[in-house]
Amino acid sequence: MTQKEKRSIVVLAVFMAVGLILFCVIALLSKGGERVVITRAGEELYNSPLSSDIELDYGTNTVVIKNGRVYVSKADCRDKICKNHKPISKTGETIVCLPNRIIVEIK
Amino acid sequence: MHNKVSIGGMLLAAAMIFSYLEHIIPFEFIAPGVKLGLANCVFLLSLICLGVKTAFSINILRILLTVLLFGSPVTLIFSLSGAIFSGVITVLLFKSKLLSVSGIGAVSGVAHNLAQLVAAMIVTGSAGVFWYFPVLLISGAVCGFATGVAADKISPRIKKFLK
């Protein structure tokens, strides 16, 4: 194995190690969220406690808040990244629908 | 000269097919932005066999055409920022001869994801997107490494056509 190849493997190993460490740190530090804030194109549509269960239909996207978790149940965008996203519940977590410029954030 | 143009065209077509494949087989359920990075493989191949300018031309053309065919204009900013940032780093690493192609691939994968995270932060105005950095760091590095290995194995065969 050449020097270049050895260095490449080290680089890969370092990336993976750093990623794993960061992942554990973030997982340990994250707190349960308190409020859900939904904005469209920067304009605030919804800002209430995470504890209130509700289904919000905004035409292009439908956001569901239930049992302390938030997810997108319906979306008319092309890639549906927002809909396939795992439900969020911790402070700082977000679900974004870029084409419809909708951001669901837990604060 | 003729061969360079036809190989370039072939690589562009391959890049577009890869983009389409990644579009229909999404890995995004793991985290937004997780992908195989097959287009990065084409960029590496173009760089090794055809040179810097051609590699960038193919990559940018691929992005423009892909957005026209099956993307939304929003994704254009993301694709371009990822491609240009990681492209520049890839070329610098390539010229420096510090790493083998697989290592260069790993770094470009991470650079691409990092650029997209920053673009997402600017567009959404929220730093919350960096939650995904650990996952994108690992997936970018692993997939980038794999594409690098692939490019390394394929490039000799393409170079034969260019002799």
PDB file of N, CA and C in Angstrom, chain B residues 109-148:
ATOM      1  N   GLY B 109     -16.602  14.341  -0.752  1.00  0.00           N
ATOM      2  CA  GLY B 109     -17.934  14.010  -0.253  1.00  0.00           C
ATOM      3  C   GLY B 109     -18.287  14.849   0.962  1.00  0.00           C
ATOM      4  N   VAL B 110     -17.340  14.938   1.900  1.00  0.00           N
ATOM      5  CA  VAL B 110     -17.592  15.717   3.110  1.00  0.00           C
ATOM      6  C   VAL B 110     -17.735  17.200   2.774  1.00  0.00           C
ATOM      7  N   ALA B 111     -16.851  17.687   1.884  1.00  0.00           N
ATOM      8  CA  ALA B 111     -16.900  19.102   1.505  1.00  0.00           C
ATOM      9  C   ALA B 111     -18.246  19.436   0.860  1.00  0.00           C
ATOM     10  N   HIS B 112     -18.716  18.559  -0.002  1.00  0.00           N
ATOM     11  CA  HIS B 112     -19.992  18.765  -0.682  1.00  0.00           C
ATOM     12  C   HIS B 112     -21.110  18.888   0.333  1.00  0.00           C
ATOM     13  N   ASN B 113     -21.156  17.951   1.282  1.00  0.00           N
ATOM     14  CA  ASN B 113     -22.212  17.987   2.295  1.00  0.00           C
ATOM     15  C   ASN B 113     -22.115  19.220   3.175  1.00  0.00           C
ATOM     16  N   LEU B 114     -20.897  19.596   3.511  1.00  0.00           N
ATOM     17  CA  LEU B 114     -20.702  20.777   4.349  1.00  0.00           C
ATOM     18  C   LEU B 114     -21.231  22.029   3.651  1.00  0.00           C
ATOM     19  N   ALA B 115     -20.890  22.170   2.361  1.00  0.00           N
ATOM     20  CA  ALA B 115     -21.356  23.331   1.597  1.00  0.00           C
ATOM     21  C   ALA B 115     -22.881  23.358   1.558  1.00  0.00           C
ATOM     22  N   GLN B 116     -23.505  22.200   1.396  1.00  0.00           N
ATOM     23  CA  GLN B 116     -24.954  22.167   1.337  1.00  0.00           C
ATOM     24  C   GLN B 116     -25.566  22.523   2.683  1.00  0.00           C
ATOM     25  N   LEU B 117     -24.919  22.104   3.775  1.00  0.00           N
ATOM     26  CA  LEU B 117     -25.417  22.466   5.099  1.00  0.00           C
ATOM     27  C   LEU B 117     -25.385  23.983   5.281  1.00  0.00           C
ATOM     28  N   VAL B 118     -24.267  24.591   4.868  1.00  0.00           N
ATOM     29  CA  VAL B 118     -24.144  26.042   5.002  1.00  0.00           C
ATOM     30  C   VAL B 118     -25.203  26.741   4.144  1.00  0.00           C
ATOM     31  N   ALA B 119     -25.412  26.237   2.913  1.00  0.00           N
ATOM     32  CA  ALA B 119     -26.428  26.825   2.042  1.00  0.00           C
ATOM     33  C   ALA B 119     -27.803  26.685   2.683  1.00  0.00           C
ATOM     34  N   ALA B 120     -28.060  25.528   3.295  1.00  0.00           N
ATOM     35  CA  ALA B 120     -29.357  25.318   3.939  1.00  0.00           C
ATOM     36  C   ALA B 120     -29.521  26.286   5.104  1.00  0.00           C
ATOM     37  N   MET B 121     -28.428  26.509   5.839  1.00  0.00           N
ATOM     38  CA  MET B 121     -28.507  27.424   6.967  1.00  0.00           C
ATOM     39  C   MET B 121     -28.832  28.838   6.506  1.00  0.00           C
ATOM     40  N   ILE B 122     -28.212  29.239   5.369  1.00  0.00           N
ATOM     41  CA  ILE B 122     -28.470  30.582   4.851  1.00  0.00           C
ATOM     42  C   ILE B 122     -29.909  30.703   4.377  1.00  0.00           C
ATOM     43  N   VAL B 123     -30.399  29.682   3.682  1.00  0.00           N
ATOM     44  CA  VAL B 123     -31.753  29.745   3.131  1.00  0.00           C
ATOM     45  C   VAL B 123     -32.813  29.680   4.216  1.00  0.00           C
ATOM     46  N   THR B 124     -32.629  28.833   5.212  1.00  0.00           N
ATOM     47  CA  THR B 124     -33.650  28.704   6.248  1.00  0.00           C
ATOM     48  C   THR B 124     -33.445  29.699   7.381  1.00  0.00           C
ATOM     49  N   GLY B 125     -32.263  30.289   7.467  1.00  0.00           N
ATOM     50  CA  GLY B 125     -31.983  31.241   8.533  1.00  0.00           C
ATOM     51  C   GLY B 125     -31.894  30.578   9.896  1.00  0.00           C
ATOM     52  N   SER B 126     -31.672  29.268   9.919  1.00  0.00           N
ATOM     53  CA  SER B 126     -31.620  28.581  11.206  1.00  0.00           C
ATOM     54  C   SER B 126     -30.390  27.688  11.272  1.00  0.00           C
ATOM     55  N   ALA B 127     -29.646  27.780  12.401  1.00  0.00           N
ATOM     56  CA  ALA B 127     -28.445  26.954  12.534  1.00  0.00           C
ATOM     57  C   ALA B 127     -28.802  25.534  12.943  1.00  0.00           C
ATOM     58  N   GLY B 128     -30.076  25.260  13.115  1.00  0.00           N
ATOM     59  CA  GLY B 128     -30.516  23.927  13.514  1.00  0.00           C
ATOM     60  C   GLY B 128     -30.131  22.857  12.520  1.00  0.00           C
ATOM     61  N   VAL B 129     -29.854  23.286  11.269  1.00  0.00           N
ATOM     62  CA  VAL B 129     -29.518  22.292  10.257  1.00  0.00           C
ATOM     63  C   VAL B 129     -28.259  21.525  10.605  1.00  0.00           C
ATOM     64  N   PHE B 130     -27.380  22.110  11.437  1.00  0.00           N
ATOM     65  CA  PHE B 130     -26.128  21.427  11.741  1.00  0.00           C
ATOM     66  C   PHE B 130     -26.307  20.205  12.635  1.00  0.00           C
ATOM     67  N   TRP B 131     -27.524  19.974  13.058  1.00  0.00           N
ATOM     68  CA  TRP B 131     -27.836  18.715  13.727  1.00  0.00           C
ATOM     69  C   TRP B 131     -27.400  17.546  12.852  1.00  0.00           C
ATOM     70  N   TYR B 132     -27.522  17.721  11.544  1.00  0.00           N
ATOM     71  CA  TYR B 132     -27.262  16.620  10.632  1.00  0.00           C
ATOM     72  C   TYR B 132     -25.795  16.438  10.279  1.00  0.00           C
ATOM     73  N   PHE B 133     -24.949  17.326  10.793  1.00  0.00           N
ATOM     74  CA  PHE B 133     -23.545  17.257  10.387  1.00  0.00           C
ATOM     75  C   PHE B 133     -22.876  15.906  10.668  1.00  0.00           C
ATOM     76  N   PRO B 134     -23.062  15.311  11.856  1.00  0.00           N
ATOM     77  CA  PRO B 134     -22.398  14.019  12.108  1.00  0.00           C
ATOM     78  C   PRO B 134     -22.765  12.952  11.078  1.00  0.00           C
ATOM     79  N   VAL B 135     -24.060  12.846  10.795  1.00  0.00           N
ATOM     80  CA  VAL B 135     -24.494  11.833   9.822  1.00  0.00           C
ATOM     81  C   VAL B 135     -23.923  12.135   8.444  1.00  0.00           C
ATOM     82  N   LEU B 136     -23.977  13.408   8.055  1.00  0.00           N
ATOM     83  CA  LEU B 136     -23.482  13.781   6.730  1.00  0.00           C
ATOM     84  C   LEU B 136     -21.974  13.640   6.644  1.00  0.00           C
ATOM     85  N   LEU B 137     -21.306  13.836   7.776  1.00  0.00           N
ATOM     86  CA  LEU B 137     -19.851  13.674   7.798  1.00  0.00           C
ATOM     87  C   LEU B 137     -19.501  12.215   7.508  1.00  0.00           C
ATOM     88  N   ILE B 138     -20.178  11.307   8.189  1.00  0.00           N
ATOM     89  CA  ILE B 138     -19.885   9.881   8.016  1.00  0.00           C
ATOM     90  C   ILE B 138     -20.306   9.402   6.632  1.00  0.00           C
ATOM     91  N   SER B 139     -21.536   9.710   6.237  1.00  0.00           N
ATOM     92  CA  SER B 139     -22.008   9.217   4.946  1.00  0.00           C
ATOM     93  C   SER B 139     -21.213   9.847   3.811  1.00  0.00           C
ATOM     94  N   GLY B 140     -20.895  11.133   3.928  1.00  0.00           N
ATOM     95  CA  GLY B 140     -20.104  11.806   2.899  1.00  0.00           C
ATOM     96  C   GLY B 140     -18.736  11.166   2.745  1.00  0.00           C
ATOM     97  N   ALA B 141     -18.100  10.869   3.886  1.00  0.00           N
ATOM     98  CA  ALA B 141     -16.761  10.282   3.851  1.00  0.00           C
ATOM     99  C   ALA B 141     -16.794   8.875   3.274  1.00  0.00           C
ATOM    100  N   VAL B 142     -17.726   8.059   3.744  1.00  0.00           N
ATOM    101  CA  VAL B 142     -17.784   6.660   3.292  1.00  0.00           C
ATOM    102  C   VAL B 142     -18.140   6.572   1.811  1.00  0.00           C
ATOM    103  N   CYS B 143     -19.209   7.259   1.413  1.00  0.00           N
ATOM    104  CA  CYS B 143     -19.618   7.208   0.012  1.00  0.00           C
ATOM    105  C   CYS B 143     -18.561   7.846  -0.876  1.00  0.00           C
ATOM    106  N   GLY B 144     -17.960   8.944  -0.395  1.00  0.00           N
ATOM    107  CA  GLY B 144     -16.911   9.595  -1.173  1.00  0.00           C
ATOM    108  C   GLY B 144     -15.725   8.664  -1.385  1.00  0.00           C
ATOM    109  N   PHE B 145     -15.356   7.972  -0.330  1.00  0.00           N
ATOM    110  CA  PHE B 145     -14.248   7.020  -0.422  1.00  0.00           C
ATOM    111  C   PHE B 145     -14.558   5.955  -1.459  1.00  0.00           C
ATOM    112  N   ALA B 146     -15.772   5.417  -1.395  1.00  0.00           N
ATOM    113  CA  ALA B 146     -16.179   4.367  -2.337  1.00  0.00           C
ATOM    114  C   ALA B 146     -16.159   4.873  -3.773  1.00  0.00           C
ATOM    115  N   THR B 147     -16.688   6.100  -3.997  1.00  0.00           N
ATOM    116  CA  THR B 147     -16.681   6.635  -5.360  1.00  0.00           C
ATOM    117  C   THR B 147     -15.245   6.847  -5.808  1.00  0.00           C
ATOM    118  N   GLY B 148     -14.366   7.232  -4.885  1.00  0.00           N
ATOM    119  CA  GLY B 148     -12.962   7.409  -5.227  1.00  0.00           C
ATOM    120  C   GLY B 148     -12.341   6.102  -5.684  1.00  0.00           C
TER     121      GLY B 148
END
